Coordinates of C-alpha atoms and ligand atoms in Angstrom, one line a residue:
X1 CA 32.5 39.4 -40.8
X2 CA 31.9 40.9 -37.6
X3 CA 32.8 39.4 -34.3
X4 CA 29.3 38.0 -32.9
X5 CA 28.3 39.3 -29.6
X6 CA 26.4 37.0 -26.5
X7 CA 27.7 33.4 -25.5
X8 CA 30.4 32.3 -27.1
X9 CA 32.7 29.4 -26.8
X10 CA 36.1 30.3 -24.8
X11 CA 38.3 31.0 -27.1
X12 CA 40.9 29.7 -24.9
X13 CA 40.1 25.7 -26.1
X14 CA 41.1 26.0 -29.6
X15 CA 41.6 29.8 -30.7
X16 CA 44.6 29.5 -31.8
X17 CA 43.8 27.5 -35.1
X18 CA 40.7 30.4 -36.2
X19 CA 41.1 34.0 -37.4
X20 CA 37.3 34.7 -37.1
X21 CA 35.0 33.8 -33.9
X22 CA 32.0 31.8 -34.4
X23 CA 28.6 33.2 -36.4
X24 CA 25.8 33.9 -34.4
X25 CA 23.5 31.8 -36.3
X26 CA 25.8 28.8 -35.0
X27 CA 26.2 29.8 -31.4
X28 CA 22.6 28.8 -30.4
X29 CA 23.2 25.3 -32.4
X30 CA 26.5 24.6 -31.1
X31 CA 24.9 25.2 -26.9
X32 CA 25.4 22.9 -24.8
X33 CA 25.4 24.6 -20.9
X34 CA 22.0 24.5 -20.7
X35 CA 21.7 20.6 -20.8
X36 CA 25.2 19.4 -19.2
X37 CA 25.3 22.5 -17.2
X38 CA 23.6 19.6 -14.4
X39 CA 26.4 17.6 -14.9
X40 CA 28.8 20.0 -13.3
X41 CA 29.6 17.8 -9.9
X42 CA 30.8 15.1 -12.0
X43 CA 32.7 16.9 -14.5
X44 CA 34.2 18.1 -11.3
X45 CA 34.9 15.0 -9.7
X46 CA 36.2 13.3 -12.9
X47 CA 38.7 16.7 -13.5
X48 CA 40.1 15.6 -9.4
X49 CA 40.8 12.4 -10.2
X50 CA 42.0 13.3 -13.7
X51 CA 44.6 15.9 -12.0
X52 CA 45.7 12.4 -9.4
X53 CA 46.3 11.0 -12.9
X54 CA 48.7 13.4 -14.1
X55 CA 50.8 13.2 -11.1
X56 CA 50.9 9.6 -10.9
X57 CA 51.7 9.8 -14.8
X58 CA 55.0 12.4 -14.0
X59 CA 52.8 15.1 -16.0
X60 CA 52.3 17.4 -12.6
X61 CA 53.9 17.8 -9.3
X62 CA 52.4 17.5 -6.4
X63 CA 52.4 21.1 -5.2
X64 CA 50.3 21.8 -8.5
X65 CA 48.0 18.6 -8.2
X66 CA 47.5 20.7 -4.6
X67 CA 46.6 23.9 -6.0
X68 CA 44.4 22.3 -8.9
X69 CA 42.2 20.0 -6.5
X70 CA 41.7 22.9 -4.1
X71 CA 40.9 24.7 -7.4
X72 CA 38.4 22.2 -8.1
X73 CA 36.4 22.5 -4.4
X74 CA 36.3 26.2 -4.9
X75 CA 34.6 25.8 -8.3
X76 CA 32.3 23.2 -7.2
X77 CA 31.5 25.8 -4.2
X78 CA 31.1 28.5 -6.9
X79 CA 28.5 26.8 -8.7
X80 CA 26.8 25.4 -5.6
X81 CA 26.3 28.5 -4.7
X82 CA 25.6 30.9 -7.9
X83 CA 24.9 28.3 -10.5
X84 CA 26.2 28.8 -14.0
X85 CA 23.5 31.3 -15.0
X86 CA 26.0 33.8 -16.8
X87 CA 28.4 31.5 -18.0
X88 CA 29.0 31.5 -21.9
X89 CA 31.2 29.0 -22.9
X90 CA 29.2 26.2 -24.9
X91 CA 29.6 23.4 -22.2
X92 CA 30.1 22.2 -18.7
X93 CA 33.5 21.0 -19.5
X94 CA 35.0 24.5 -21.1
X95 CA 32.7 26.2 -18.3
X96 CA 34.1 24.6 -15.5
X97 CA 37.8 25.4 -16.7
X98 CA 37.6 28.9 -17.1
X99 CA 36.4 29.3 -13.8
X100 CA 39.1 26.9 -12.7
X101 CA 41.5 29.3 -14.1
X102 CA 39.9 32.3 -12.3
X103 CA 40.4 30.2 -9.3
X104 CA 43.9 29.0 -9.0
X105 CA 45.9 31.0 -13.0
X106 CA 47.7 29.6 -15.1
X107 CA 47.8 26.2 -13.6
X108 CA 44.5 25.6 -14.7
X109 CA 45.8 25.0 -18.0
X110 CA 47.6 22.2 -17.0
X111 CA 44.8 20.1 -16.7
X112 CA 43.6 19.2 -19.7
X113 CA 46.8 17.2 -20.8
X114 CA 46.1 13.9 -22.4
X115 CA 42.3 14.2 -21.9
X116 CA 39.6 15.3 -24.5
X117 CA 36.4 16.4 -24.2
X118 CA 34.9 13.2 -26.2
X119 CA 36.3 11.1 -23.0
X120 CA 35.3 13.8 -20.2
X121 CA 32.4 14.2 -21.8
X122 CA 30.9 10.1 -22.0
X123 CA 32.9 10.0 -18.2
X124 CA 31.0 13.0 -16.8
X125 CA 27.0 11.4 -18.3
X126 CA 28.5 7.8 -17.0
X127 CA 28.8 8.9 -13.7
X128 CA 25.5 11.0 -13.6
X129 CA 23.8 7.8 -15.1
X130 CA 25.0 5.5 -12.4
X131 CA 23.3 7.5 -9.8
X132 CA 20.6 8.2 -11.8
X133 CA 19.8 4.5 -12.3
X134 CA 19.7 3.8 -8.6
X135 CA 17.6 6.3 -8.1
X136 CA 15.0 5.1 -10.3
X137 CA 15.9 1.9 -9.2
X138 CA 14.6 2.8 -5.1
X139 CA 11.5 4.5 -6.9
X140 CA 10.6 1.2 -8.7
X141 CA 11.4 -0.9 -5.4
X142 CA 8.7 1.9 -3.9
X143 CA 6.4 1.2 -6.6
X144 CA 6.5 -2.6 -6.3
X145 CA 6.5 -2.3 -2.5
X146 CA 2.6 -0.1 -3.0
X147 CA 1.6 -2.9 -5.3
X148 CA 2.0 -5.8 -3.4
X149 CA 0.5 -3.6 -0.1
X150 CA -2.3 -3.7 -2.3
X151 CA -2.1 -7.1 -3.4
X152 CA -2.4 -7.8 0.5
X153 CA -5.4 -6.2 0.9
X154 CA -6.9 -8.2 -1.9
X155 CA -6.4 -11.7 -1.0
X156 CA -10.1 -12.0 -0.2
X157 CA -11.6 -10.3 -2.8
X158 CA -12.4 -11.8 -6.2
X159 CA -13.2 -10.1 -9.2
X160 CA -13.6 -10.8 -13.1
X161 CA -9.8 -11.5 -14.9
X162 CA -10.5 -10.3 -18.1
X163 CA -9.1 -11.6 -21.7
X164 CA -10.0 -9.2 -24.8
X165 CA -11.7 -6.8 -21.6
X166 CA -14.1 -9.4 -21.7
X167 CA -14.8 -11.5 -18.7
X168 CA -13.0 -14.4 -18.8
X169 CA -12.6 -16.1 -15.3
X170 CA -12.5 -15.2 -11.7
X171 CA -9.1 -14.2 -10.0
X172 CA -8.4 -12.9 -6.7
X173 CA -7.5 -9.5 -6.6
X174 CA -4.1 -9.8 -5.4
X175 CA -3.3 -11.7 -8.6
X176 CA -4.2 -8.7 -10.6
X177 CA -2.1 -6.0 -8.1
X178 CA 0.8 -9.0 -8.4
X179 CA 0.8 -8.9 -12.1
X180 CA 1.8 -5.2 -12.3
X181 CA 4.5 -5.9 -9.3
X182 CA 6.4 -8.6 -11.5
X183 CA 6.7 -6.1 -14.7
X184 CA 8.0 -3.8 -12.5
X185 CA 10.3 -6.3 -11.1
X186 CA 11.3 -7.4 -14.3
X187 CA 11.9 -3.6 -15.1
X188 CA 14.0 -3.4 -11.9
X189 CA 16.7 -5.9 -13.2
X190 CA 16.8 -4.2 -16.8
X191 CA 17.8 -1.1 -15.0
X192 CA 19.9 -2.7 -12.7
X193 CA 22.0 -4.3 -16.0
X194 CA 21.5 -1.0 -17.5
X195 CA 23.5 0.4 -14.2
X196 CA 25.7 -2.1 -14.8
X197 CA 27.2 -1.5 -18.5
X198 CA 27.8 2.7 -17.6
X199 CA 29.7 1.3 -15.0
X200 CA 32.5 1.0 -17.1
X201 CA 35.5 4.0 -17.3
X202 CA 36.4 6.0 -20.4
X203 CA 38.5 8.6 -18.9
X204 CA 42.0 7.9 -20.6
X205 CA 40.7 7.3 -24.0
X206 CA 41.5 11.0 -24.7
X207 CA 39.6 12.2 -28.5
X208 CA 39.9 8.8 -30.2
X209 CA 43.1 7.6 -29.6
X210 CA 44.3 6.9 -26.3
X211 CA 46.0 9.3 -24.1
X212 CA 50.2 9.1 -24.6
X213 CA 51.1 10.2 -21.1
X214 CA 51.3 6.9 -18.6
X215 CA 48.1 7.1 -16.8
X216 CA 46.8 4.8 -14.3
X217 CA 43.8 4.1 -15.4
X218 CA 42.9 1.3 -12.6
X219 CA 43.9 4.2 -10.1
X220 CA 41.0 6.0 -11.6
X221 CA 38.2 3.3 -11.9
X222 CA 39.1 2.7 -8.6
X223 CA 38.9 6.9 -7.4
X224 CA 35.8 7.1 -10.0
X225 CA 33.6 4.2 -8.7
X226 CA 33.4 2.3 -12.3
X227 CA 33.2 -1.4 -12.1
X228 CA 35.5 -2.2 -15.5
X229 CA 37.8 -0.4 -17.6
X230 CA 37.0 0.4 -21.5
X231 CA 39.0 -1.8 -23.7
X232 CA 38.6 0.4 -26.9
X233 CA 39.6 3.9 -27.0
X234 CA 37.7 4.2 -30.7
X235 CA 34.9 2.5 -29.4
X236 CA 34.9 4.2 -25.9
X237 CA 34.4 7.8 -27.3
X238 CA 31.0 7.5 -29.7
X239 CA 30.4 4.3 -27.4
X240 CA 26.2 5.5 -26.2
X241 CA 24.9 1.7 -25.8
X242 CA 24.3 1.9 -22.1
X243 CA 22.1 5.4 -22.6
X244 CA 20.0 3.0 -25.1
X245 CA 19.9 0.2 -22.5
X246 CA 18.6 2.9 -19.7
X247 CA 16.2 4.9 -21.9
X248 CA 14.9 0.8 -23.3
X249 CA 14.5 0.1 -19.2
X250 CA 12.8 3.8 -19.0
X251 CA 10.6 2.8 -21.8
X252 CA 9.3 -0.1 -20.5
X253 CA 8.8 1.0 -17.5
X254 CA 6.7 4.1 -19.5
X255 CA 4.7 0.6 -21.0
X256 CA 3.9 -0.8 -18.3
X257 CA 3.2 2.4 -16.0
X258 CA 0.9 2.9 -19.3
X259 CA -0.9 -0.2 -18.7
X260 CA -1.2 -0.1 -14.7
X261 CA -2.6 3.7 -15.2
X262 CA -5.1 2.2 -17.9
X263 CA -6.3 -0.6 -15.4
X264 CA -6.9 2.4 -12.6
X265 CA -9.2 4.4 -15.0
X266 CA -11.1 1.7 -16.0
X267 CA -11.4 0.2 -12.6
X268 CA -11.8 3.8 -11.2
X269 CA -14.8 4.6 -13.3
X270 CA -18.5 4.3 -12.5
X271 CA -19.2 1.4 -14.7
X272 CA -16.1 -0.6 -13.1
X273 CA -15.8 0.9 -10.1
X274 CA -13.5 -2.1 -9.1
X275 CA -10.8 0.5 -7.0
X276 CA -11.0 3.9 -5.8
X277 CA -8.4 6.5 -5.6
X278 CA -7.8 8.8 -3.1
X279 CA -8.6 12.8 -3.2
X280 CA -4.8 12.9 -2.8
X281 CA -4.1 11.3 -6.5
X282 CA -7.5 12.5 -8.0
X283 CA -8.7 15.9 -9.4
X284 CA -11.7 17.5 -9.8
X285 CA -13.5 19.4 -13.0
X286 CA -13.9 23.1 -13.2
X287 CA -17.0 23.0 -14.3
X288 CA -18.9 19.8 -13.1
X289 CA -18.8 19.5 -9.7
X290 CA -19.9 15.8 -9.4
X291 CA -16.3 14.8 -11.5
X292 CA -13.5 12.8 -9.6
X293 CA -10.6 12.2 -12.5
X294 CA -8.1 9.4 -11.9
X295 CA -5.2 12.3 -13.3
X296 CA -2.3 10.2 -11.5
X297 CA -3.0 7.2 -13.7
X298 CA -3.9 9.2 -17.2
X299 CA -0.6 11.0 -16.9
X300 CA 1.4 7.8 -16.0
X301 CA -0.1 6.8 -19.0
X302 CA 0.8 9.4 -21.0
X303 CA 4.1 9.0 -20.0
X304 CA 5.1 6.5 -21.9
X305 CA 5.1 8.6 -25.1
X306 CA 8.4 10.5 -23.9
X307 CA 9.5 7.7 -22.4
X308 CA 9.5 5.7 -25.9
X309 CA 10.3 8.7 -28.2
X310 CA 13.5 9.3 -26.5
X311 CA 14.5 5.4 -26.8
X312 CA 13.9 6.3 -30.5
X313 CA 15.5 9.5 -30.7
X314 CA 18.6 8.0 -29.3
X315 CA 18.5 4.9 -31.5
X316 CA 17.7 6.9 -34.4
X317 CA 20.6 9.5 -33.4
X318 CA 23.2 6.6 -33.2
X319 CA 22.1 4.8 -36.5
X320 CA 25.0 5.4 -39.3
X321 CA 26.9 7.5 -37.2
X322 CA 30.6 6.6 -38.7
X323 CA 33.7 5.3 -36.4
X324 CA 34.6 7.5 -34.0
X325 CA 33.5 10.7 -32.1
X326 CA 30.9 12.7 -33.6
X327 CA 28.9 15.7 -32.2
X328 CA 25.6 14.7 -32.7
X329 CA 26.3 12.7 -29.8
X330 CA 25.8 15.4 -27.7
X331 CA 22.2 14.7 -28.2
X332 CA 22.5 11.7 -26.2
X333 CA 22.4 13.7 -22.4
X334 CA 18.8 15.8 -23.3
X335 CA 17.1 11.8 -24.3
X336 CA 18.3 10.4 -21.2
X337 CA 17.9 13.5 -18.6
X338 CA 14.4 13.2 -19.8
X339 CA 13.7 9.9 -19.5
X340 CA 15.5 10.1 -15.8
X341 CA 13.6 13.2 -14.7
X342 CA 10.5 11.9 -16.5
X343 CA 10.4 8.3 -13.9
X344 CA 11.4 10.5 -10.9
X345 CA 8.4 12.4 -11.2
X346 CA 6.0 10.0 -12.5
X347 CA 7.0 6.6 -10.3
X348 CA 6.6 8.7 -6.7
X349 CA 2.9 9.7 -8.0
X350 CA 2.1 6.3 -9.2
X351 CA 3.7 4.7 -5.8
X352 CA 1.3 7.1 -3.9
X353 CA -2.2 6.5 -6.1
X354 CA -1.5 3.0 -5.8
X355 CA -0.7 3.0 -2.0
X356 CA -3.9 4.9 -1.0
X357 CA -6.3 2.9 -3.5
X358 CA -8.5 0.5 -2.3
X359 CA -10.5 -2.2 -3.9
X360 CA -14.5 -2.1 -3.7
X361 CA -15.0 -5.9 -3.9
X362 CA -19.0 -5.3 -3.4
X363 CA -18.4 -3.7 -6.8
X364 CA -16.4 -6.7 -8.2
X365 CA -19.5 -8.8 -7.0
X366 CA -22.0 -6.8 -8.8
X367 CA -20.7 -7.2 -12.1
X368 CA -19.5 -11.0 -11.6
X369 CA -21.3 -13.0 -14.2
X370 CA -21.9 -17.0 -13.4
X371 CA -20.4 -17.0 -17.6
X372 CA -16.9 -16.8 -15.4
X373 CA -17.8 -20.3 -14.5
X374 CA -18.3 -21.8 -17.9
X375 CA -14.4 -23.0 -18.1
X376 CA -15.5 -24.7 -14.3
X377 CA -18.5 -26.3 -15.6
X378 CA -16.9 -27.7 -18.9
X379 CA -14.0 -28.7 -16.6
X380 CA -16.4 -30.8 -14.4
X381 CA -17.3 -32.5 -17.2
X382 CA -13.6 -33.9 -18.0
X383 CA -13.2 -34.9 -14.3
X384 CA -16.3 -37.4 -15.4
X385 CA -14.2 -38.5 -18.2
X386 CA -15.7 -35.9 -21.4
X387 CA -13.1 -35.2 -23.8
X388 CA -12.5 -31.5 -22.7
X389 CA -13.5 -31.0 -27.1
X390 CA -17.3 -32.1 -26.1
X391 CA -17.4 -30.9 -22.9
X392 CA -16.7 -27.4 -24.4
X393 CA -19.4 -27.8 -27.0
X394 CA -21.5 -28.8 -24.5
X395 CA -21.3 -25.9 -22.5
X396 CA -21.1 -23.2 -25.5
X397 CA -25.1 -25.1 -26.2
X398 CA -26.0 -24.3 -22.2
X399 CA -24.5 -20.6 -22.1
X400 CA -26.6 -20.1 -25.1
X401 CA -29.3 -21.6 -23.8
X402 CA -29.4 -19.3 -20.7
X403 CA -29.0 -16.1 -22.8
X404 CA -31.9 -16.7 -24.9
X405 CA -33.8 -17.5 -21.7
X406 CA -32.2 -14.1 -20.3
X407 CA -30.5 -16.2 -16.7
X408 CA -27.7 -16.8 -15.2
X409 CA -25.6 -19.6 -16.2
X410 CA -25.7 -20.6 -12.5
X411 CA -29.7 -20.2 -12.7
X412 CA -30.9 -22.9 -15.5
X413 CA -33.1 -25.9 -14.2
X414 CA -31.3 -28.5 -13.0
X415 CA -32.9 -30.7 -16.1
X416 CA -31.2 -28.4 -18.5
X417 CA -27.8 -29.7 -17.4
X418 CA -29.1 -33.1 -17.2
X419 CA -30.6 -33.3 -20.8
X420 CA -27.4 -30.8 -22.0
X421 CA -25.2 -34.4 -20.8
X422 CA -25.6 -37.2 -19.1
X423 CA -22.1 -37.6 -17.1
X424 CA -24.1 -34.2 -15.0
X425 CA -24.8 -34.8 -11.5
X426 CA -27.1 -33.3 -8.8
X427 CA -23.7 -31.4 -7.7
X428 CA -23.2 -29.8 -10.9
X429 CA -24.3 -26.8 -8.8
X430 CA -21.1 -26.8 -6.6
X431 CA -19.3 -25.4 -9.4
X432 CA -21.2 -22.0 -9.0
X433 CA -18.9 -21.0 -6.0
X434 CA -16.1 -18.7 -6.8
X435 CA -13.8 -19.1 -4.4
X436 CA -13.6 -23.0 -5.3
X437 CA -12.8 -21.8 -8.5
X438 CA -10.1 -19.5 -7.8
X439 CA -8.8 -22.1 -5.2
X440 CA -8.5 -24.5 -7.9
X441 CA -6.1 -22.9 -9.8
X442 CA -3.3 -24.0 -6.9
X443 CA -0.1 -24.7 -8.9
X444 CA 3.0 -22.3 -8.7
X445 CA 1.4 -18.6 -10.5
X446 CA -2.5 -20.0 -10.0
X447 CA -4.6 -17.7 -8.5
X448 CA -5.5 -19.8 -5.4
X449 CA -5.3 -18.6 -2.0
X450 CA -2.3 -20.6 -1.1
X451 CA -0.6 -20.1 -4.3
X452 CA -1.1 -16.0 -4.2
X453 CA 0.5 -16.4 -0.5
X454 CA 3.5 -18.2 -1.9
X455 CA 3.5 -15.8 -4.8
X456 CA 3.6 -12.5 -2.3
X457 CA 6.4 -14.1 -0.7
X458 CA 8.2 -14.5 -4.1
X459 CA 7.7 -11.6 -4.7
X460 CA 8.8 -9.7 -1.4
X461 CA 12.0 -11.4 -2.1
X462 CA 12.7 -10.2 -5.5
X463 CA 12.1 -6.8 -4.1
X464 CA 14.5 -7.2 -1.6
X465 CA 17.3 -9.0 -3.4
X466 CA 17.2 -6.3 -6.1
X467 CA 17.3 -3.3 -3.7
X468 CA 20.4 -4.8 -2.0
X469 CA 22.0 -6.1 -4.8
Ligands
LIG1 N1 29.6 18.7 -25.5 C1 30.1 17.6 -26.2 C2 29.2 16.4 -25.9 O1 28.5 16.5 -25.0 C3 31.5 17.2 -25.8 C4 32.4 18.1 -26.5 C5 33.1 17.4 -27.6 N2 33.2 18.4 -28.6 C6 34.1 18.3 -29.6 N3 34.1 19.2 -30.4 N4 34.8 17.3 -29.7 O2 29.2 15.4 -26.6

């Protein structure tokens, strides 16, 4: 067989053991540079503290730890500076130690004492996914920030709260706007847990089985930022659950982003025409001039696909896997660098559309049927003393009765209520006011005014106490 030309593997990391270098068919298979490639800071940071490690363990002396951290910067300078555009090797980790070696010799060799790949590798994506999760974590606090701006400019206006997109009964505004700020919110502290279980240090784990030289591992959660130590060096290796708990935050964020995007083009379209977005977050049609397309809020909605198909790519990859290390693992970092990059792309737009919409509450009027009411009018009844049963048949015969007529609920004679029950008075009427309605609904999540001001309030402070957490 002939040797196989383009990227290879360095032969340095296990050469010894093989006669014949690798087949070209596999070399494309076995890549990895191109996806952890972006991880090269924190395989760099982790090989620093890793080299502290050795020294505090007797492995290396100080003059060496010396030569391998200065190493280390001028790597880290390297790549800042040129990338890693030509380099073969298969990964970050074998990448960043043959240039370690062109940096500082033989020394370089040094390093990888006691450590594997399997632990540097889940080390290097925990670090990356800390970060990455408090980024999307000040994106969401953006998001929630926009949607209760817009909640705030809504407190006056009422509109249709539908059920089954049918009209079902008057809210205020805000309470819509505040209904997408709690899912977010709620999203917020699945990310903040997901945050919470990377935190936790494999480094020292080495392939499956520990690592023989005495490391101080608490010297390196402690160097490392982790919050806990890994208790199972088996586990620790193939150990993925905290990319699943990210990518399951990242999915439902992809839902509900889905479901706030669906509300915009509804409520952006002629027919609604509840909100409008701005130029900024719309786009226009090629061919017909008169076209306005809510684009910010399809796409956030067809986010959610990726978002959700790499929660079940990672699930499906981990299912069955046996004990231990495995390289389909590797897998792991493409799923959760897109479900990263996907929210940091998608949340900012969303944050903007829904800063610089505003609601057309003449609109919300104009479609406003008195039918809203008919839960009012039935519950007028049961303050007379109807069981709420009859007092719902009741009204089911009068909303008939003004549809056949082709009125208003609000519009029948005042007989018709009359004759329709006798516990009707000559202020039935009063119920036909829609902020009395809305103002009724005054306990704790009720869409009153006072209720939606206590409810802004709540919510402000969740937002805060999650971004300074
Ligand atoms: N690139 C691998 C990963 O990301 C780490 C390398 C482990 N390879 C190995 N043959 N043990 O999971």
């Amino acid at each position: 067989m002939t040797e196989p030309a383009g990227r290879q593997p360095a032969k340095g990391l296990w050469g010894g053991r093989f006669v014949a270098g690798m087949a070209p068919e596999m070399v494309p298979l076995n890549l990895c540079l191109p996806v952890d490639g972006r991880l090269w800071r924190e395989d760099i940071r982790g090989s620093v503290a890793w080299a502290r490690a050795l020294w505090g363990a007797g492995v290396l002396t100080e003059a060496e730890v010396k030569q391998l951290h200065e190493g280390l910067d001028a790597v880290a300078e390297r790549i800042g500076r040129e990338g890693l555009v030509d380099a073969p090797e298969e990964d970050i980790h074998s990448a960043v130690e043959r240039m370690l070696r062109e940096a500082v010799g033989e020394v370089a060799g040094k390093l990888h004492t006691g450590r594997s790949r399997n632990d540097q590798a889940a080390t290097d994506v925990r670090l990356w996914g800390m970060a990455a999760a408090e980024a999307v974590l000040l994106d969401l606090g953006r998001l929630v920030e926009a949607l209760i701006g817009l909640a705030e400019s809504g407190l006056d206006d009422i509109m249709p709260g539908y059920t089954h997109l049918q009209q079902a009964q008057p809210i205020r505004a805000s309470q819509w706007a505040l209904a997408h700020a709690w899912a977010f919110l709620r999203d917020a502290e699945r990310m903040r847990t997901a945050r919470a279980t990377a935190a936790v240090l494999p480094l020292g784990s080495g392939a499956i089985a520990g690592c023989p030289f005495p490391v101080d591992r608490e010297a390196l959660r402690v160097e490392l930022g982790f919050e806990g130590i890994s208790e199972n060096s088996v586990d620790t290796v193939s150990d993925r659950d905290w990319i699943c708990d990210l990518a399951y935050a990242g999915a439902m964020i992809g839902v509900h982003l889905s479901r706030l995007g669906e509300d915009l083009v509804l409520f952006s379209s002629t027919e609604f025409g509840f909100i409008r977005l701005s130029d900024g977050f719309s786009t226009g049609s090629s061919l017909m001039p008169q076209k306005r397309n809510p684009d910010a809020a399809e796409l956030a909605r067809g986010k959610a696909g990726r978002l959700v198909g790499n929660l079940t790519a990672l699930l499906t990859l981990l299912k069955g896997l046996p004990t231990g290390y495995n390289r389909d693992l590797q897998e792991d970092k493409e799923a959760l660098f897109d479900t990263v990059d996907t929210l940091s792309v998608t949340l900012p737009a969303t944050t903007g559309a829904v800063a610089t919409a505003r609601f057309r509450p003449e609109r919300m009027r104009a479609v406003m049927d008195t039918q809203l009411l008919a839960t009012d009018l039935a519950d007028y009844l049961v303050r007379r003393g109807v069981p709420f049963r009859e007092s719902h048949e009741v009204i089911g015969r009068l909303v008939r009765r003004a549809e056949e007529s082709g009125v208003g609920l609000s519009a029948l004679e005042p007989e018709a209520f009359s004759q329709a029950h006798e516990a009707f008075g000559d202020d039935v009427l009063r119920v036909f006011d829609w902020e009395g309605a809305v103002d009724a609904r005054d306990g704790v999540g009720g869409t009153s005014r006072r209720a939606v001001l206590v409810q802004l309030e709540a919510a402000r402070s969740s937002l805060s106490a999650l971004l300074n957490r």
